[in-house]
Amino acid sequence: MFIKQVYQYQHDFWRYLIGVIAVVAGIIIGQIPLTIAIFLKYKGEIFGMEETEMMQGFDSNYFLFLMLLTFVGGLIALFLIVKYLHQQPIKALTTSRPKIDWSRFWFAFGLVSIFIVVNTIGDYYSNPQDYEWNFRITPFLILCAVGIVLVPLQTSFEEYFFRGYLMQGIGVMAGNKWAPLILTSVIFGGLHFFNPEVTKLGNTIMIYYIGTGFLLGIMALMDEGIELSLGFHAANNLLTALIVTADWTAFQTESIFKDVSEPSAGWDVLIPVLVIYPIYLFIMAKKYKWTNWKEKLFGKVEPPAYPNVTEEN
């Protein structure tokens, strides 16, 4: 139902094409403050610089704030396109339920938060040499303010765009569920190719990014909405930003700890995808009584017998 309900609204191919262009334009507009700040800071010296080098010239909280504004621009553009071009309520972009189930959001948020905290504490006591105490009260409180407000907007943009907008759009065009699951997951992971983590760890880290895309896509299809993926993604990015930072990550923050170990893309990449993610899905499947996996992940998407809205000729 999450994909099929789009047949009630304006779902022509050209609308999705314009929508994607508009979202990209929103991202570019949202990036203007960051671009101006970088230009004023480095002027002509910007060419050839890596992203991590640019970050180091700024206060980390200020840079994070400017970077996250990029996604705010994209989210605003997406919501405007959905409302006015597709004439679709945001609720229908979020869920197939009568109303958005925020308890699902908070369940996923809490589950991921507990795992991150427990895993970090365990690793800290097992490998204390890999961590430095990075806590400073004032910068950390500023980070909390920036993170709590803007990180959920960043993750919400990615979820609404990939697991909502593109999942629904590709689903009605392809007439099935497996095509949007695969395409949105690969595109989502592929866009992380330019993250500094890839430069440091190599292309193997892409397994993690694409695998995360599949996890979030499976959540959306099995649960008939993106509330769980919204909570999962928000907790993952926010808790990571607050607890641990490193010199080679996309989020360099005033976190509690700094990871000073030499990173490697081995089992650290495979274990989350092959072990931890299936555990997440198992817990959610049990709690929300997911059934009929084959149909929900690979079934057809067909228009209802009497759709409320038809495509324009």
mmCIF file of C-alpha atoms in Angstrom:
data_model
loop_
_atom_site.group_PDB
_atom_site.id
_atom_site.type_symbol
_atom_site.label_atom_id
_atom_site.label_comp_id
_atom_site.label_asym_id
_atom_site.label_seq_id
_atom_site.Cartn_x
_atom_site.Cartn_y
_atom_site.Cartn_z
ATOM 1 C CA MET A 1 0.000 0.000 0.000
ATOM 2 C CA PHE A 2 2.866 2.411 0.690
ATOM 3 C CA ILE A 3 3.762 2.559 -3.009
ATOM 4 C CA LYS A 4 0.338 1.788 -4.469
ATOM 5 C CA GLN A 5 -1.343 4.726 -2.724
ATOM 6 C CA VAL A 6 0.570 7.077 -5.058
ATOM 7 C CA TYR A 7 -1.984 6.203 -7.769
ATOM 8 C CA GLN A 8 -4.410 8.465 -5.893
ATOM 9 C CA TYR A 9 -2.244 11.492 -6.705
ATOM 10 C CA GLN A 10 -0.487 13.051 -9.690
ATOM 11 C CA HIS A 11 2.184 10.517 -10.576
ATOM 12 C CA ASP A 12 3.220 11.203 -14.184
ATOM 13 C CA PHE A 13 6.845 10.506 -15.074
ATOM 14 C CA TRP A 14 7.506 14.120 -16.017
ATOM 15 C CA ARG A 15 6.431 15.248 -12.553
ATOM 16 C CA TYR A 16 9.059 13.039 -10.926
ATOM 17 C CA LEU A 17 11.671 14.273 -13.398
ATOM 18 C CA ILE A 18 10.888 17.886 -12.519
ATOM 19 C CA GLY A 19 10.765 16.910 -8.859
ATOM 20 C CA VAL A 20 14.288 15.486 -8.876
ATOM 21 C CA ILE A 21 15.596 18.582 -10.675
ATOM 22 C CA ALA A 22 13.853 20.817 -8.133
ATOM 23 C CA VAL A 23 15.333 18.875 -5.215
ATOM 24 C CA VAL A 24 18.831 19.198 -6.695
ATOM 25 C CA ALA A 25 18.200 22.928 -7.082
ATOM 26 C CA GLY A 26 17.099 23.086 -3.447
ATOM 27 C CA ILE A 27 20.294 21.371 -2.362
ATOM 28 C CA ILE A 28 22.387 23.825 -4.396
ATOM 29 C CA ILE A 29 20.545 26.789 -2.859
ATOM 30 C CA GLY A 30 20.998 25.306 0.613
ATOM 31 C CA GLN A 31 24.712 24.970 -0.090
ATOM 32 C CA ILE A 32 25.187 28.670 -0.899
ATOM 33 C CA PRO A 33 26.080 29.742 2.693
ATOM 34 C CA LEU A 34 28.714 26.970 2.925
ATOM 35 C CA THR A 35 30.118 27.816 -0.509
ATOM 36 C CA ILE A 36 30.419 31.516 0.374
ATOM 37 C CA ALA A 37 32.100 30.703 3.703
ATOM 38 C CA ILE A 38 34.633 28.395 2.025
ATOM 39 C CA PHE A 39 35.367 30.911 -0.734
ATOM 40 C CA LEU A 40 35.918 33.754 1.728
ATOM 41 C CA LYS A 41 38.150 31.535 3.851
ATOM 42 C CA TYR A 42 40.348 30.020 1.147
ATOM 43 C CA LYS A 43 39.645 32.103 -1.992
ATOM 44 C CA GLY A 44 41.621 30.605 -4.876
ATOM 45 C CA GLU A 45 43.327 28.031 -2.667
ATOM 46 C CA ILE A 46 40.210 25.852 -2.581
ATOM 47 C CA PHE A 47 41.044 23.942 -5.762
ATOM 48 C CA GLY A 48 42.702 20.630 -5.053
ATOM 49 C CA MET A 49 41.799 20.664 -1.361
ATOM 50 C CA GLU A 50 40.113 17.636 0.190
ATOM 51 C CA GLU A 51 36.928 18.074 2.209
ATOM 52 C CA THR A 52 38.669 17.172 5.476
ATOM 53 C CA GLU A 53 41.267 19.902 4.836
ATOM 54 C CA MET A 54 38.510 22.463 4.341
ATOM 55 C CA MET A 55 36.825 21.425 7.591
ATOM 56 C CA GLN A 56 39.986 21.890 9.622
ATOM 57 C CA GLY A 57 40.077 25.588 8.785
ATOM 58 C CA PHE A 58 36.685 26.203 10.427
ATOM 59 C CA ASP A 59 35.171 25.860 13.846
ATOM 60 C CA SER A 60 33.675 22.367 13.647
ATOM 61 C CA ASN A 61 30.247 23.411 14.928
ATOM 62 C CA TYR A 62 30.055 26.269 12.431
ATOM 63 C CA PHE A 63 31.072 24.010 9.541
ATOM 64 C CA LEU A 64 28.564 21.348 10.610
ATOM 65 C CA PHE A 65 25.806 23.965 10.752
ATOM 66 C CA LEU A 66 26.595 25.209 7.244
ATOM 67 C CA MET A 67 26.895 21.694 5.850
ATOM 68 C CA LEU A 68 23.535 20.605 7.275
ATOM 69 C CA LEU A 69 21.796 23.648 5.779
ATOM 70 C CA THR A 70 22.382 21.979 2.410
ATOM 71 C CA PHE A 71 19.913 19.247 3.291
ATOM 72 C CA VAL A 72 17.382 21.700 4.696
ATOM 73 C CA GLY A 73 17.216 23.288 1.251
ATOM 74 C CA GLY A 74 16.615 19.896 -0.312
ATOM 75 C CA LEU A 75 13.908 18.968 2.204
ATOM 76 C CA ILE A 76 11.989 22.214 1.672
ATOM 77 C CA ALA A 77 12.134 21.772 -2.115
ATOM 78 C CA LEU A 78 10.951 18.163 -1.833
ATOM 79 C CA PHE A 79 7.974 19.011 0.368
ATOM 80 C CA LEU A 80 6.913 21.841 -1.956
ATOM 81 C CA ILE A 81 7.141 19.591 -5.015
ATOM 82 C CA VAL A 82 5.137 16.814 -3.362
ATOM 83 C CA LYS A 83 2.424 19.174 -2.159
ATOM 84 C CA TYR A 84 1.980 21.377 -5.215
ATOM 85 C CA LEU A 85 3.232 19.366 -8.217
ATOM 86 C CA HIS A 86 2.040 15.907 -7.142
ATOM 87 C CA GLN A 87 -0.836 17.202 -5.011
ATOM 88 C CA GLN A 88 0.108 14.552 -2.473
ATOM 89 C CA PRO A 89 -0.030 15.098 1.305
ATOM 90 C CA ILE A 90 3.197 14.588 3.244
ATOM 91 C CA LYS A 91 1.408 11.897 5.242
ATOM 92 C CA ALA A 92 1.116 9.789 2.083
ATOM 93 C CA LEU A 93 4.838 10.291 1.445
ATOM 94 C CA THR A 94 5.494 9.008 4.961
ATOM 95 C CA THR A 95 3.155 6.104 5.558
ATOM 96 C CA SER A 96 0.155 4.109 4.339
ATOM 97 C CA ARG A 97 -1.386 4.254 7.824
ATOM 98 C CA PRO A 98 -4.265 6.638 8.600
ATOM 99 C CA LYS A 99 -1.746 8.889 10.349
ATOM 100 C CA ILE A 100 2.004 9.007 10.921
ATOM 101 C CA ASP A 101 2.943 6.577 13.702
ATOM 102 C CA TRP A 102 5.558 8.458 15.712
ATOM 103 C CA SER A 103 5.852 5.550 18.169
ATOM 104 C CA ARG A 104 7.569 3.636 15.379
ATOM 105 C CA PHE A 105 10.012 6.500 14.884
ATOM 106 C CA TRP A 106 10.900 6.550 18.581
ATOM 107 C CA PHE A 107 11.195 2.771 18.802
ATOM 108 C CA ALA A 108 13.770 2.686 15.995
ATOM 109 C CA PHE A 109 15.512 5.754 17.409
ATOM 110 C CA GLY A 110 15.773 4.155 20.846
ATOM 111 C CA LEU A 111 16.886 0.764 19.522
ATOM 112 C CA VAL A 112 19.726 2.233 17.478
ATOM 113 C CA SER A 113 20.720 4.653 20.246
ATOM 114 C CA ILE A 114 21.033 1.836 22.790
ATOM 115 C CA PHE A 115 23.129 -0.227 20.395
ATOM 116 C CA ILE A 116 25.487 2.654 19.581
ATOM 117 C CA VAL A 117 25.991 3.605 23.241
ATOM 118 C CA VAL A 118 26.541 0.013 24.397
ATOM 119 C CA ASN A 119 28.845 -0.769 21.467
ATOM 120 C CA THR A 120 30.903 2.404 22.006
ATOM 121 C CA ILE A 121 31.294 1.774 25.747
ATOM 122 C CA GLY A 122 32.294 -1.834 25.099
ATOM 123 C CA ASP A 123 34.844 -0.873 22.473
ATOM 124 C CA TYR A 124 36.198 1.935 24.665
ATOM 125 C CA TYR A 125 36.957 -0.447 27.536
ATOM 126 C CA SER A 126 38.255 -3.140 25.183
ATOM 127 C CA ASN A 127 40.487 -0.789 23.188
ATOM 128 C CA PRO A 128 41.113 2.343 25.272
ATOM 129 C CA GLN A 129 44.202 3.165 23.216
ATOM 130 C CA ASP A 130 41.937 3.873 20.228
ATOM 131 C CA TYR A 131 40.166 6.788 21.942
ATOM 132 C CA GLU A 132 41.032 10.247 23.171
ATOM 133 C CA TRP A 133 38.867 12.252 25.574
ATOM 134 C CA ASN A 134 37.573 15.115 23.421
ATOM 135 C CA PHE A 135 34.864 16.575 25.685
ATOM 136 C CA ARG A 136 34.640 20.343 26.179
ATOM 137 C CA ILE A 137 31.405 21.506 27.734
ATOM 138 C CA THR A 138 30.695 24.698 25.739
ATOM 139 C CA PRO A 139 31.501 23.360 22.235
ATOM 140 C CA PHE A 140 29.653 20.140 23.094
ATOM 141 C CA LEU A 141 26.499 22.006 24.132
ATOM 142 C CA ILE A 142 26.630 23.989 20.888
ATOM 143 C CA LEU A 143 27.038 20.711 19.011
ATOM 144 C CA CYS A 144 23.972 19.335 20.817
ATOM 145 C CA ALA A 145 21.910 22.354 19.769
ATOM 146 C CA VAL A 146 23.036 22.165 16.143
ATOM 147 C CA GLY A 147 22.767 18.378 16.004
ATOM 148 C CA ILE A 148 19.375 17.990 17.659
ATOM 149 C CA VAL A 149 17.816 20.583 15.357
ATOM 150 C CA LEU A 150 19.550 19.953 12.030
ATOM 151 C CA VAL A 151 20.738 16.325 11.938
ATOM 152 C CA PRO A 152 17.146 14.969 11.976
ATOM 153 C CA LEU A 153 16.357 17.346 9.105
ATOM 154 C CA GLN A 154 19.339 15.998 7.175
ATOM 155 C CA THR A 155 18.378 12.367 7.743
ATOM 156 C CA SER A 156 14.691 13.115 7.122
ATOM 157 C CA PHE A 157 15.564 14.610 3.748
ATOM 158 C CA GLU A 158 17.443 11.477 2.754
ATOM 159 C CA GLU A 159 14.648 9.185 3.944
ATOM 160 C CA TYR A 160 11.825 11.196 2.377
ATOM 161 C CA PHE A 161 13.737 11.482 -0.893
ATOM 162 C CA PHE A 162 15.040 7.914 -1.240
ATOM 163 C CA ARG A 163 12.660 5.702 0.762
ATOM 164 C CA GLY A 164 9.657 7.975 0.110
ATOM 165 C CA TYR A 165 9.727 9.968 -3.115
ATOM 166 C CA LEU A 166 11.964 7.778 -5.286
ATOM 167 C CA MET A 167 10.671 4.517 -3.810
ATOM 168 C CA GLN A 168 7.101 5.465 -4.684
ATOM 169 C CA GLY A 169 7.916 7.048 -8.035
ATOM 170 C CA ILE A 170 10.093 4.212 -9.328
ATOM 171 C CA GLY A 171 7.617 1.684 -7.934
ATOM 172 C CA VAL A 172 4.634 2.975 -9.923
ATOM 173 C CA MET A 173 6.756 3.354 -13.063
ATOM 174 C CA ALA A 174 8.392 -0.086 -12.812
ATOM 175 C CA GLY A 175 5.217 -1.815 -11.647
ATOM 176 C CA ASN A 176 7.038 -3.772 -8.943
ATOM 177 C CA LYS A 177 8.740 -3.370 -5.577
ATOM 178 C CA TRP A 178 12.140 -4.937 -6.157
ATOM 179 C CA ALA A 179 13.240 -2.314 -8.723
ATOM 180 C CA PRO A 180 12.768 0.680 -6.382
ATOM 181 C CA LEU A 181 14.371 -1.262 -3.526
ATOM 182 C CA ILE A 182 17.486 -2.005 -5.565
ATOM 183 C CA LEU A 183 17.748 1.344 -7.336
ATOM 184 C CA THR A 184 17.170 3.550 -4.293
ATOM 185 C CA SER A 185 19.633 1.500 -2.233
ATOM 186 C CA VAL A 186 22.374 1.622 -4.859
ATOM 187 C CA ILE A 187 21.842 5.334 -5.572
ATOM 188 C CA PHE A 188 21.763 6.137 -1.855
ATOM 189 C CA GLY A 189 24.982 4.221 -1.250
ATOM 190 C CA GLY A 190 26.613 5.529 -4.404
ATOM 191 C CA LEU A 191 26.142 9.161 -3.401
ATOM 192 C CA HIS A 192 28.318 8.446 -0.356
ATOM 193 C CA PHE A 193 31.209 7.651 -2.705
ATOM 194 C CA PHE A 194 32.475 11.210 -2.321
ATOM 195 C CA ASN A 195 32.579 11.035 1.489
ATOM 196 C CA PRO A 196 36.049 11.358 3.043
ATOM 197 C CA GLU A 197 35.588 7.884 4.561
ATOM 198 C CA VAL A 198 35.868 6.380 1.081
ATOM 199 C CA THR A 199 39.150 8.194 0.472
ATOM 200 C CA LYS A 200 40.516 6.866 3.768
ATOM 201 C CA LEU A 201 39.128 3.320 3.735
ATOM 202 C CA GLY A 202 38.801 2.582 0.036
ATOM 203 C CA ASN A 203 35.871 1.372 -2.043
ATOM 204 C CA THR A 204 35.147 -1.525 0.310
ATOM 205 C CA ILE A 205 33.265 0.872 2.584
ATOM 206 C CA MET A 206 30.647 1.161 -0.178
ATOM 207 C CA ILE A 207 29.365 -2.256 0.921
ATOM 208 C CA TYR A 208 28.333 -0.610 4.182
ATOM 209 C CA TYR A 209 26.645 2.370 2.534
ATOM 210 C CA ILE A 210 24.730 0.318 -0.035
ATOM 211 C CA GLY A 211 23.901 -2.300 2.608
ATOM 212 C CA THR A 212 22.476 0.452 4.803
ATOM 213 C CA GLY A 213 20.354 1.591 1.877
ATOM 214 C CA PHE A 214 18.941 -1.928 1.523
ATOM 215 C CA LEU A 215 18.236 -2.126 5.265
ATOM 216 C CA LEU A 216 16.295 1.145 5.241
ATOM 217 C CA GLY A 217 14.473 0.188 2.049
ATOM 218 C CA ILE A 218 13.426 -3.179 3.460
ATOM 219 C CA MET A 219 12.124 -1.424 6.577
ATOM 220 C CA ALA A 220 10.008 0.916 4.454
ATOM 221 C CA LEU A 221 8.520 -1.837 2.292
ATOM 222 C CA MET A 222 7.885 -4.335 5.070
ATOM 223 C CA ASP A 223 6.395 -1.746 7.423
ATOM 224 C CA GLU A 224 4.424 0.107 4.705
ATOM 225 C CA GLY A 225 5.936 3.450 5.725
ATOM 226 C CA ILE A 226 9.180 5.208 6.544
ATOM 227 C CA GLU A 227 8.666 5.934 10.246
ATOM 228 C CA LEU A 228 11.156 3.218 11.271
ATOM 229 C CA SER A 229 13.780 4.299 8.749
ATOM 230 C CA LEU A 230 13.353 7.931 9.829
ATOM 231 C CA GLY A 231 14.067 6.980 13.447
ATOM 232 C CA PHE A 232 16.917 4.618 12.575
ATOM 233 C CA HIS A 233 18.732 7.134 10.380
ATOM 234 C CA ALA A 234 18.266 10.050 12.793
ATOM 235 C CA ALA A 235 19.623 8.083 15.763
ATOM 236 C CA ASN A 236 22.565 6.705 13.791
ATOM 237 C CA ASN A 237 23.782 10.099 12.584
ATOM 238 C CA LEU A 238 22.971 12.088 15.717
ATOM 239 C CA LEU A 239 24.485 9.673 18.248
ATOM 240 C CA THR A 240 27.565 9.179 16.080
ATOM 241 C CA ALA A 241 28.059 12.950 15.860
ATOM 242 C CA LEU A 242 27.681 13.399 19.624
ATOM 243 C CA ILE A 243 29.744 10.455 20.849
ATOM 244 C CA VAL A 244 32.704 9.804 18.526
ATOM 245 C CA THR A 245 34.509 11.803 15.870
ATOM 246 C CA ALA A 246 37.641 11.232 13.808
ATOM 247 C CA ASP A 247 39.852 13.306 11.527
ATOM 248 C CA TRP A 248 38.788 11.333 8.446
ATOM 249 C CA THR A 249 34.984 11.289 8.774
ATOM 250 C CA ALA A 250 32.301 13.391 7.077
ATOM 251 C CA PHE A 251 31.126 14.595 10.497
ATOM 252 C CA GLN A 252 34.068 16.102 12.410
ATOM 253 C CA THR A 253 32.458 17.291 15.594
ATOM 254 C CA GLU A 254 33.049 18.416 19.176
ATOM 255 C CA SER A 255 32.033 14.952 20.344
ATOM 256 C CA ILE A 256 32.796 13.230 23.645
ATOM 257 C CA PHE A 257 35.488 10.964 22.191
ATOM 258 C CA LYS A 258 37.876 11.109 19.282
ATOM 259 C CA ASP A 259 38.792 7.899 17.496
ATOM 260 C CA VAL A 260 42.559 7.944 16.930
ATOM 261 C CA SER A 261 42.917 4.374 15.694
ATOM 262 C CA GLU A 262 44.094 3.565 12.196
ATOM 263 C CA PRO A 263 40.891 2.616 10.366
ATOM 264 C CA SER A 264 40.576 -0.359 8.058
ATOM 265 C CA ALA A 265 37.724 -1.607 5.894
ATOM 266 C CA GLY A 266 37.485 -5.275 6.838
ATOM 267 C CA TRP A 267 35.162 -7.009 9.234
ATOM 268 C CA ASP A 268 34.182 -3.579 10.589
ATOM 269 C CA VAL A 269 32.332 -3.096 7.304
ATOM 270 C CA LEU A 270 30.910 -6.603 6.901
ATOM 271 C CA ILE A 271 29.720 -7.279 10.462
ATOM 272 C CA PRO A 272 27.099 -4.484 10.520
ATOM 273 C CA VAL A 273 25.701 -5.516 7.125
ATOM 274 C CA LEU A 274 25.803 -9.286 7.624
ATOM 275 C CA VAL A 275 25.122 -9.556 11.354
ATOM 276 C CA ILE A 276 23.831 -6.385 13.020
ATOM 277 C CA TYR A 277 21.367 -5.339 10.302
ATOM 278 C CA PRO A 278 19.617 -8.731 10.179
ATOM 279 C CA ILE A 279 19.240 -8.522 13.975
ATOM 280 C CA TYR A 280 17.572 -5.122 13.627
ATOM 281 C CA LEU A 281 15.178 -6.537 11.030
ATOM 282 C CA PHE A 282 14.445 -9.579 13.209
ATOM 283 C CA ILE A 283 13.557 -7.393 16.205
ATOM 284 C CA MET A 284 11.323 -5.116 14.140
ATOM 285 C CA ALA A 285 9.678 -8.042 12.342
ATOM 286 C CA LYS A 286 8.790 -9.622 15.685
ATOM 287 C CA LYS A 287 7.496 -6.397 17.211
ATOM 288 C CA TYR A 288 5.403 -5.328 14.229
ATOM 289 C CA LYS A 289 4.469 -8.852 13.073
ATOM 290 C CA TRP A 290 5.773 -8.551 9.534
ATOM 291 C CA THR A 291 4.578 -11.299 7.221
ATOM 292 C CA ASN A 292 4.462 -12.081 3.497
ATOM 293 C CA TRP A 293 8.043 -10.947 2.885
ATOM 294 C CA LYS A 294 8.135 -12.175 -0.722
ATOM 295 C CA GLU A 295 5.106 -10.136 -1.766
ATOM 296 C CA LYS A 296 6.133 -6.995 0.104
ATOM 297 C CA LEU A 297 9.692 -6.976 -1.255
ATOM 298 C CA PHE A 298 9.245 -8.450 -4.724
ATOM 299 C CA GLY A 299 5.528 -8.169 -5.515
ATOM 300 C CA LYS A 300 3.860 -6.203 -8.283
ATOM 301 C CA VAL A 301 2.622 -2.627 -7.991
ATOM 302 C CA GLU A 302 -0.578 -2.369 -9.970
ATOM 303 C CA PRO A 303 -3.043 0.514 -10.215
ATOM 304 C CA PRO A 304 -6.346 0.046 -8.403
ATOM 305 C CA ALA A 305 -9.393 -0.816 -10.499
ATOM 306 C CA TYR A 306 -10.801 2.693 -10.091
ATOM 307 C CA PRO A 307 -7.964 5.093 -9.333
ATOM 308 C CA ASN A 308 -8.858 8.540 -8.074
ATOM 309 C CA VAL A 309 -6.279 10.179 -10.318
ATOM 310 C CA THR A 310 -5.044 9.062 -13.710
ATOM 311 C CA GLU A 311 -1.917 10.043 -15.557
ATOM 312 C CA GLU A 312 -2.278 12.809 -18.070
ATOM 313 C CA ASN A 313 -2.038 11.897 -21.737
#
